[in-house]
XYZ file of C-alpha atoms in Angstrom:
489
model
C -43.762 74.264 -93.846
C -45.137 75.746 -90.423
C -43.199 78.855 -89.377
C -41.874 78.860 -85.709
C -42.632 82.595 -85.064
C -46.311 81.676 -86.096
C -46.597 78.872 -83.380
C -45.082 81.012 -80.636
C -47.992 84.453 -81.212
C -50.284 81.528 -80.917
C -51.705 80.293 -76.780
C -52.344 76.847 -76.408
C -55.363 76.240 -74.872
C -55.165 75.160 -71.167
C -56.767 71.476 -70.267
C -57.052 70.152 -66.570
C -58.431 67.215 -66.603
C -57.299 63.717 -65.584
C -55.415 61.762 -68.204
C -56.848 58.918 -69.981
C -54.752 56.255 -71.527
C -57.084 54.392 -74.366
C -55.153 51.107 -73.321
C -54.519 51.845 -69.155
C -56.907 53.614 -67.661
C -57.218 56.238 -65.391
C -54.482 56.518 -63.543
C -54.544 56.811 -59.843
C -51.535 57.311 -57.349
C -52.476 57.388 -54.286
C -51.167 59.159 -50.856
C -48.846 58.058 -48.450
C -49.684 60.020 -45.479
C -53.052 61.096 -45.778
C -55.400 59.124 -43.983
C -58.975 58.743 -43.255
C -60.066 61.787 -41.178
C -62.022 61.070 -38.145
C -65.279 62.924 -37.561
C -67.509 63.366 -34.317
C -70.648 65.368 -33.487
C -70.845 66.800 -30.313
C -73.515 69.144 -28.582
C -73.156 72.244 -25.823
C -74.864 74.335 -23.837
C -75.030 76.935 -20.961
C -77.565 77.228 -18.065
C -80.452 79.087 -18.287
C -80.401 82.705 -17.032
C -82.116 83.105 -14.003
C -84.423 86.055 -13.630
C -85.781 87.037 -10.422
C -88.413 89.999 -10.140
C -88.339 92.407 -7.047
C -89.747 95.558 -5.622
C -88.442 98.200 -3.535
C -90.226 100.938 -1.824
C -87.750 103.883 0.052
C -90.835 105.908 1.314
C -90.404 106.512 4.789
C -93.361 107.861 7.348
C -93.444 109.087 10.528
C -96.045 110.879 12.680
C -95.225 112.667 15.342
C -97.474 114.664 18.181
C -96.567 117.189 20.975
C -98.911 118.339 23.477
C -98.882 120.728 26.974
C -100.924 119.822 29.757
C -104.026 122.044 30.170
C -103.296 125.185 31.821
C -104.644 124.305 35.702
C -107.016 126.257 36.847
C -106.280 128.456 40.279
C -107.514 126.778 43.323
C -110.932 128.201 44.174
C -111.383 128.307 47.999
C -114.798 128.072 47.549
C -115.087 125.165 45.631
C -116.620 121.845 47.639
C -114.835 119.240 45.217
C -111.366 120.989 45.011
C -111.403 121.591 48.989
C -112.361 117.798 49.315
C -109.204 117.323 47.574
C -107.177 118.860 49.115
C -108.184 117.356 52.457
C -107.712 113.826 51.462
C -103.887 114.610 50.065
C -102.969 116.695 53.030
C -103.957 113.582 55.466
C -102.113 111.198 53.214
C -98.946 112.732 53.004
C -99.184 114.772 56.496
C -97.799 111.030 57.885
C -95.081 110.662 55.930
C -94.032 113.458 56.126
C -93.701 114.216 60.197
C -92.414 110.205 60.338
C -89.480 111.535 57.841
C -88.477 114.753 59.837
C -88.210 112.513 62.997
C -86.112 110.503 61.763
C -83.665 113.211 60.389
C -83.613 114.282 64.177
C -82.694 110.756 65.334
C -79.822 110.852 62.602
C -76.037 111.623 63.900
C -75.017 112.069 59.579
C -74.581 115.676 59.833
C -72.663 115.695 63.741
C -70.563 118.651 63.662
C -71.063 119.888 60.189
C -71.487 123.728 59.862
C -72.758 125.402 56.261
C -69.884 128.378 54.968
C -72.606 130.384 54.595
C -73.910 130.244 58.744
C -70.782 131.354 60.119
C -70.729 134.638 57.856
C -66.697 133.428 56.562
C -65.897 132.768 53.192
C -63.623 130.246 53.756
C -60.479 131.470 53.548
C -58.302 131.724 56.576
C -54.724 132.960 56.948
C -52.453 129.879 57.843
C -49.206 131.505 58.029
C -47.409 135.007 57.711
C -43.960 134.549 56.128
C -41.647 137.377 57.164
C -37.972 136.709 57.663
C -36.378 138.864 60.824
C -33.370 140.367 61.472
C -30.101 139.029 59.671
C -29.750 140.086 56.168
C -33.170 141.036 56.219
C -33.167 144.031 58.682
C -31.803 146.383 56.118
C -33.615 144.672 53.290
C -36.720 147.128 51.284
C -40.299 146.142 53.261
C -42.084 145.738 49.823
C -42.614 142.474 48.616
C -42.420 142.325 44.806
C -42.765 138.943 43.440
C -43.722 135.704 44.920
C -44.128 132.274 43.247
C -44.508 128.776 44.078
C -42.176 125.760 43.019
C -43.691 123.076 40.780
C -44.522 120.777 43.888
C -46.294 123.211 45.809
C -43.720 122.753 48.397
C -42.156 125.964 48.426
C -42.959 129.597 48.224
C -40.429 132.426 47.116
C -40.527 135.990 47.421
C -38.406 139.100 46.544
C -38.333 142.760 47.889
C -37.606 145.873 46.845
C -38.870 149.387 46.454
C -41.920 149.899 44.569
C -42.102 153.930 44.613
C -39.972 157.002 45.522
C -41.868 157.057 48.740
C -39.640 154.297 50.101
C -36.724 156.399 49.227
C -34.290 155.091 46.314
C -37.193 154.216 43.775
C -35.372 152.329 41.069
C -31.751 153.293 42.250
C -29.600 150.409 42.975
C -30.132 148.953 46.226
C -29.130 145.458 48.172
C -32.035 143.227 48.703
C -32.701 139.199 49.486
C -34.881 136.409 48.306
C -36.152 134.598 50.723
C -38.118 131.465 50.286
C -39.717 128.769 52.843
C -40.415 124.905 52.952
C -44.169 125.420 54.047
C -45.213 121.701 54.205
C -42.037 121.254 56.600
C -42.863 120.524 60.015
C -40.400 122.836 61.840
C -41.725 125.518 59.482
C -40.733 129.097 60.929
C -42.266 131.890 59.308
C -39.962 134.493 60.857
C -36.803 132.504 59.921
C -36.608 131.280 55.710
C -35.135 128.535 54.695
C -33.410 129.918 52.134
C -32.134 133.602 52.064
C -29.927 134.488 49.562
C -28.594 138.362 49.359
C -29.190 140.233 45.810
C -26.856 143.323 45.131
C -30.204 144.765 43.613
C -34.167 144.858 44.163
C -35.479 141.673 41.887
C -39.071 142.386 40.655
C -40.510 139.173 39.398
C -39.436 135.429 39.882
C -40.454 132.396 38.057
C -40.190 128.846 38.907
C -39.241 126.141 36.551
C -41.932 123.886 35.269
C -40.114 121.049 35.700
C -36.669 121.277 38.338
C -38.121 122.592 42.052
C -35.337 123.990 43.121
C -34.523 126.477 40.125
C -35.952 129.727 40.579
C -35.561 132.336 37.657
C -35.852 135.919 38.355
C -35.530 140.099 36.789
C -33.763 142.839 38.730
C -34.455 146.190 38.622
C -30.603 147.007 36.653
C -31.685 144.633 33.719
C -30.425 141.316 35.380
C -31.640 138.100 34.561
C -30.813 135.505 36.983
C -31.134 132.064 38.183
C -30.618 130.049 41.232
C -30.759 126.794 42.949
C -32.160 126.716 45.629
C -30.732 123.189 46.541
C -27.117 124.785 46.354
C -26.689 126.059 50.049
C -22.976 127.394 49.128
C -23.344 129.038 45.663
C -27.324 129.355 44.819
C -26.315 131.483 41.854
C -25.970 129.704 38.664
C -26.283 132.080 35.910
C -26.780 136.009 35.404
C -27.044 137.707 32.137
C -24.042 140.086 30.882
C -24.800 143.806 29.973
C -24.608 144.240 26.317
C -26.309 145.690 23.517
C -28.191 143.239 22.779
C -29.496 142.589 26.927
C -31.871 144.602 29.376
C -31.139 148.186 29.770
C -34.237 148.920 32.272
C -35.858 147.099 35.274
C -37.344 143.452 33.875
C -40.823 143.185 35.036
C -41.591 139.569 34.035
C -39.657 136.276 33.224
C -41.388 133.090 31.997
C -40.814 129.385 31.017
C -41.720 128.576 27.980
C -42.020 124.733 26.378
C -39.857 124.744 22.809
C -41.206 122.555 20.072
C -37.678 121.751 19.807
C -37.575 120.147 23.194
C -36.978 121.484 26.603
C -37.484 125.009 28.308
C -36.557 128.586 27.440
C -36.812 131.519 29.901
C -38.180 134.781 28.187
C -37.745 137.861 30.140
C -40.110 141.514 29.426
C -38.560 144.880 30.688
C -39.506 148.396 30.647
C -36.874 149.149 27.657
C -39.659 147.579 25.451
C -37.156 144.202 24.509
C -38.700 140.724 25.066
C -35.492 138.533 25.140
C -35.417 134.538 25.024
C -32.647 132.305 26.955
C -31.530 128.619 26.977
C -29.918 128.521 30.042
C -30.088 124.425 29.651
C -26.748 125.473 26.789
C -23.765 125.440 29.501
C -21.645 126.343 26.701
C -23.921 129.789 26.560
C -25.912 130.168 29.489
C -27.532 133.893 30.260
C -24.529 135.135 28.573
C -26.530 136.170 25.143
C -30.070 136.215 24.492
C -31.208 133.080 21.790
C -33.601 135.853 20.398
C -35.567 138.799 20.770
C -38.165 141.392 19.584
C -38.532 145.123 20.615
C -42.822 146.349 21.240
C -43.288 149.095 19.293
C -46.976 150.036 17.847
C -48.023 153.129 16.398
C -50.858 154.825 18.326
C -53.905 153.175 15.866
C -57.786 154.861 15.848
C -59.236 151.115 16.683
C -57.694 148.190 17.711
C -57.323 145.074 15.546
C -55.130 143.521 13.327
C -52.272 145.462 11.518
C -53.226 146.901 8.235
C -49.532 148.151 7.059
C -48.597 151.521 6.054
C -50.082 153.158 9.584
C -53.470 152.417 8.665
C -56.648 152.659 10.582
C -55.523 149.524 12.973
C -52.240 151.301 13.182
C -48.622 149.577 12.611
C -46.086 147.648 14.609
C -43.080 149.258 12.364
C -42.016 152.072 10.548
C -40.866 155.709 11.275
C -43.878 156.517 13.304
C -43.624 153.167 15.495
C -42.826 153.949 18.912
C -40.942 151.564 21.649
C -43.681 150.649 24.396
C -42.204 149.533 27.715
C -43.504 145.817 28.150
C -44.506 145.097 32.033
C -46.511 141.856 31.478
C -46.578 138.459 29.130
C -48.173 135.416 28.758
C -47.659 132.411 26.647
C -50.597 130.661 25.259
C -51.166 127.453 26.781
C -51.772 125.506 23.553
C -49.454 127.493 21.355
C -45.692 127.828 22.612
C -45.062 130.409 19.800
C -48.479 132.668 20.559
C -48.184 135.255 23.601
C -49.872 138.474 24.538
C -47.487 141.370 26.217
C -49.396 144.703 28.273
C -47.424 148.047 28.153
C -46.959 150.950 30.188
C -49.382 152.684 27.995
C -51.878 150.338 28.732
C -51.714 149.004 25.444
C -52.694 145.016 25.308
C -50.937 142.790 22.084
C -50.787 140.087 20.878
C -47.260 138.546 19.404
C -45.945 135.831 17.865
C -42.073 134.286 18.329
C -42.429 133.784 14.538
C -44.372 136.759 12.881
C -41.635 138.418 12.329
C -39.679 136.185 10.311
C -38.678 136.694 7.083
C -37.549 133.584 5.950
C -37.113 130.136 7.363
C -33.977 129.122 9.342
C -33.196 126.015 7.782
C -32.976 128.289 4.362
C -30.577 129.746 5.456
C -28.438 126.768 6.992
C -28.708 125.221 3.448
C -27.660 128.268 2.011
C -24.415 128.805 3.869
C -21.404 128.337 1.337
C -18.537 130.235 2.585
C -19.122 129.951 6.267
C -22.089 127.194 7.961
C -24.712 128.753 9.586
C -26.058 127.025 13.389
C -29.512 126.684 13.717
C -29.799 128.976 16.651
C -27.858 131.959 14.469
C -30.343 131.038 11.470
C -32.958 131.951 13.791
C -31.845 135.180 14.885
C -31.173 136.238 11.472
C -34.324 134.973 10.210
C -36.169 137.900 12.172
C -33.866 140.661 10.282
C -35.931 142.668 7.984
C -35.974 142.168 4.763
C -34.360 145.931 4.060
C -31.813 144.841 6.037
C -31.144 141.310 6.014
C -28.861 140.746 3.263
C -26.394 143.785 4.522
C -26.859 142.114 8.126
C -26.338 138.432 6.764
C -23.467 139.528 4.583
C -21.359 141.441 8.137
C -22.189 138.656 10.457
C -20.200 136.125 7.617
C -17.443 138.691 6.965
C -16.756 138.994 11.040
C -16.569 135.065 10.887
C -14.548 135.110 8.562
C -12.048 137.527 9.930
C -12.191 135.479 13.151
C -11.505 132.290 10.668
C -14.687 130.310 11.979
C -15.744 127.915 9.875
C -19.426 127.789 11.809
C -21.460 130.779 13.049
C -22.741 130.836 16.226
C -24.558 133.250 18.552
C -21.663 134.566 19.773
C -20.136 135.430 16.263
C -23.853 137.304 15.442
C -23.605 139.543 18.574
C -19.629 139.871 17.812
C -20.431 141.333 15.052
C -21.853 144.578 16.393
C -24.918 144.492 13.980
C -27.366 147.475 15.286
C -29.674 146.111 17.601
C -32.929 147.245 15.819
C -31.909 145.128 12.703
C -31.863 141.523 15.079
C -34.972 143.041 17.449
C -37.875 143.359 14.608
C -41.688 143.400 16.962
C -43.224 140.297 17.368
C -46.860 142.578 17.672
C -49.426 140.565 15.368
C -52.915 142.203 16.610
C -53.986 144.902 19.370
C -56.963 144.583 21.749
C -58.612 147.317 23.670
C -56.207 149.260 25.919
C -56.211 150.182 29.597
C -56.404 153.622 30.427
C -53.325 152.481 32.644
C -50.658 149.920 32.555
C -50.663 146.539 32.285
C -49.236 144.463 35.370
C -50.647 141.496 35.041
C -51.935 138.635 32.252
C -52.844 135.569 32.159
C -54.111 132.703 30.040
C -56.653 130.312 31.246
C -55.603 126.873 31.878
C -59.375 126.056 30.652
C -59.977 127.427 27.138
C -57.083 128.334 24.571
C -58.373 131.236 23.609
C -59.147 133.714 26.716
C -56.925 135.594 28.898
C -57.273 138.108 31.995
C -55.698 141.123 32.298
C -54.919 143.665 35.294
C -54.350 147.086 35.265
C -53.574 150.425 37.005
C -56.893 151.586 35.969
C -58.674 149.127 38.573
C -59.820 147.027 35.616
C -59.734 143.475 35.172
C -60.524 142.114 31.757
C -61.411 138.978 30.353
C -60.133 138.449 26.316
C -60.775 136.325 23.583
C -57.970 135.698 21.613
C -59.905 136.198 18.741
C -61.352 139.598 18.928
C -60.230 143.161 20.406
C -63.076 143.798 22.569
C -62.957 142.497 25.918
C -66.108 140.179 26.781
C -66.050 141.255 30.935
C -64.711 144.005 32.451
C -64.568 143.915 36.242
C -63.709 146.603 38.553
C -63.063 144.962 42.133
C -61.921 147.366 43.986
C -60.900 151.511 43.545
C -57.373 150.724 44.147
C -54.806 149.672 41.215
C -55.068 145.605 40.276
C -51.731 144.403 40.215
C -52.001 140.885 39.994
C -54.904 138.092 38.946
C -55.285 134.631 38.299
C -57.670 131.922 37.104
């Protein structure tokens, strides 16, 4: 008897192999989806690789001679072959040239023509003598002060008044007139203008704009800034500043047009009280009656000229406690750069400014900044020349007045409400100094020519010629021993 656990410890031994049947066969079953797999040869190949062989050669020669003719040797007089030679050119050319002065004689191409230099003039001739009589002009000063021409050329301006103590009221308050003439008119008169318009004071400098002929800007000895049409026969006067604070407190000595990035024209006035204001009279809503912006000149007397160093140092300091206020009798804005200008001094001092060197941060930081109250663009600017000891006390009383006065924007006319110190809004514009004059300044001017140079006049007889770019003057001119009041290019 076989045990059962025995058979189960025991493997049976694995057999794969196909099963044979003693009586069947081998038995096959075959498939019924398999079929006969089709086979095909098949050949490929690519191109050849073409190979090409090449030189290159990247040496370059050149040859290159000079040579100077043989120094000639001086004609010997005594020489046989050189005389020869000279014979046989002087008879060749000696016809030519006799048959070519004859006909020059025969010529009529040079009738009536006279060389500058045979008459012993220089060209210049007086056309006219423009001096209004009688009328409002008989009690008028005899000292012309300013003239200036209209953008057209078609009209010339000028003002009088008193340019010493010799005349008798010096800077005292006294009526005056501007007169001005239509010189390419036919029925010119130069005794009678064709405009005269009575002033209640002297004006010392007048400016025509760029653009409009007939509007004439202009400084009076009080600290005035004016402007007038000319085209208005019944009220020329448009606009005249209002005494403030924050205006001219001494006679203004020049007034300019300048060309804003922002579009159209500002006027910028200079006076003796050292302030260099800017205007928009184009804004009806605020016309001359406050200043846009402003600076006041001060420099502290410096060992060289140059640019500032801070702290007083050797090329001296536009600010601080030793600054002093220079009064400004001359500008001039770059012709390239609207925001560059250079301002002269009584002292004789020459510097050069910037509408935006003293800014301390940008104006439209601190429109986006405005929470409580929104700040205008033109206030932002005016702020933005506070310094910065003083700028958040200033910025923080300009918003408080507006918001006593429950105005939801400020405006110029909230920042001068709000009786902020006039040295705080006035920072100087002074960037760099130049060489002084050992008297003042009266007159500069940029050239129309190069961006960088500019003349300058002075008491001292000296006329200067600057480059921006360096203190020194490259000329200095002395034309006459008198005092050089005026130049241009």
């Amino acid at each position: 008897m076989v045990d059962a656990a025995s058979l189960a410890l025991e493997p049976l031994e694995a057999s794969f192999e196909d099963h044979a049947d003693p009586y069947l066969g081998v038995i096959d079953i075959p498939s019924t989806w398999r079929t006969l797999a089709d086979a095909l040869d098949a050949a490929t190949s690519t191109d050849p690789i073409p190979k090409t062989n090449a030189k290159v050669q990247v040496i370059k020669r050149a040859e290159v001679g000079t040579s100077t003719d043989p120094t000639l040797a001086p004609f010997a007089a005594d020489d046989p072959a050189q005389v020869a030679g000279l014979e046989r050119f002087l008879l060749k050319v000696t016809p030519l040239t006799v048959a070519a002065l004859k006909a020059n004689a025969r010529s009529s191409a040079f009738d009536g023509y006279d060389a500058l230099g045979d008459t012993g003039e220089d060209g210049v001739s007086c056309e006219h003598e423009l001096k209004h009589v009688g009328g409002l002009a008989a009690s008028a000063p005899e000292s012309v002060t300013a003239v200036a021409w209209n953008c057209t050329g078609a009209i010339a301006a000028a003002a009088y008044g008193a340019l010493d103590a010799t005349e008798g009221h010096s800077w005292a308050p006294r009526k005056s007139v501007l007169c001005a003439w239509a010189v390419t008119r036919r029925t010119l008169d130069p005794s009678a203008a064709d405009t005269i318009i009575e002033l209640g004071d002297c004006v010392a400098c007048l400016a025509f704009h760029p653009e409009q002929p007939m509007l004439l800007a202009g400084g009076a000895y009080n600290g005035d800034v004016l402007l007038w049409d000319l085209g208005n026969e019944e009220e020329p006067l448009l606009l005249k500043s209002v005494l403030s604070e924050y205006t001219h407190h001494e006679p203004v000595l020049q007034v300019a047009w300048v060309r804003q990035l922002r579009g159209g024209f500002d006027l910028v006035s200079a006076s003796a009280d050292g302030r260099v204001l800017q205007w928009h009279p184009e804004d009806d809503a605020l016309g001359l009656k406050h200043p846009t912006g402003g600076f006041t000149v001060t420099w502290r007397a410096a060992r060289a000229p140059g640019y500032l160093s801070g702290g007083g140092g050797p090329m001296g300091d536009s600010s601080g406690s030793g600054a002093k206020i220079h009064g400004t009798t001359a500008l001039s804005f770059s012709k390239e750069d609207p925001t560059s200008f250079v301002v002269g001094a009584e002292s004789g001092l020459v510097l050069k400014c910037s509408l935006i060197a003293a800014q301390q941060q940008s104006p439209d930081t601190i429109v986006a900044a405005g929470k409580e109250v929104e700040w205008t663009p033109a206030a932002a600017r005016v702020l933005s020349r506070v310094p910065y000891m003083d700028f958040q006390k200033t910025k923080l009383k300009i918003e408080k007045a507006a918001i006593t006065a429950r105005e939801s924007k400020i405006t110029l006319e909230i920042v001068f409400g709000a009786e902020v110190p006039a040295r705080s809004l006035f920072a100087s514009p002074v960037a760099f100094a130049y060489e002084a004059h050992a008297g003042p300044v009266y007159a500069l001017v940029h050239s129309p020519f190069h961006r960088h140079l500019f003349l300058s006049a002075s008491t001292d007889s000296g006329v200067r010629l600057f480059s921006a770019l360096q203190a020194a003057p490259l000329l200095t001119v002395y034309p006459s021993g008198g005092t050089a009041f005026c130049v241009a290019w």
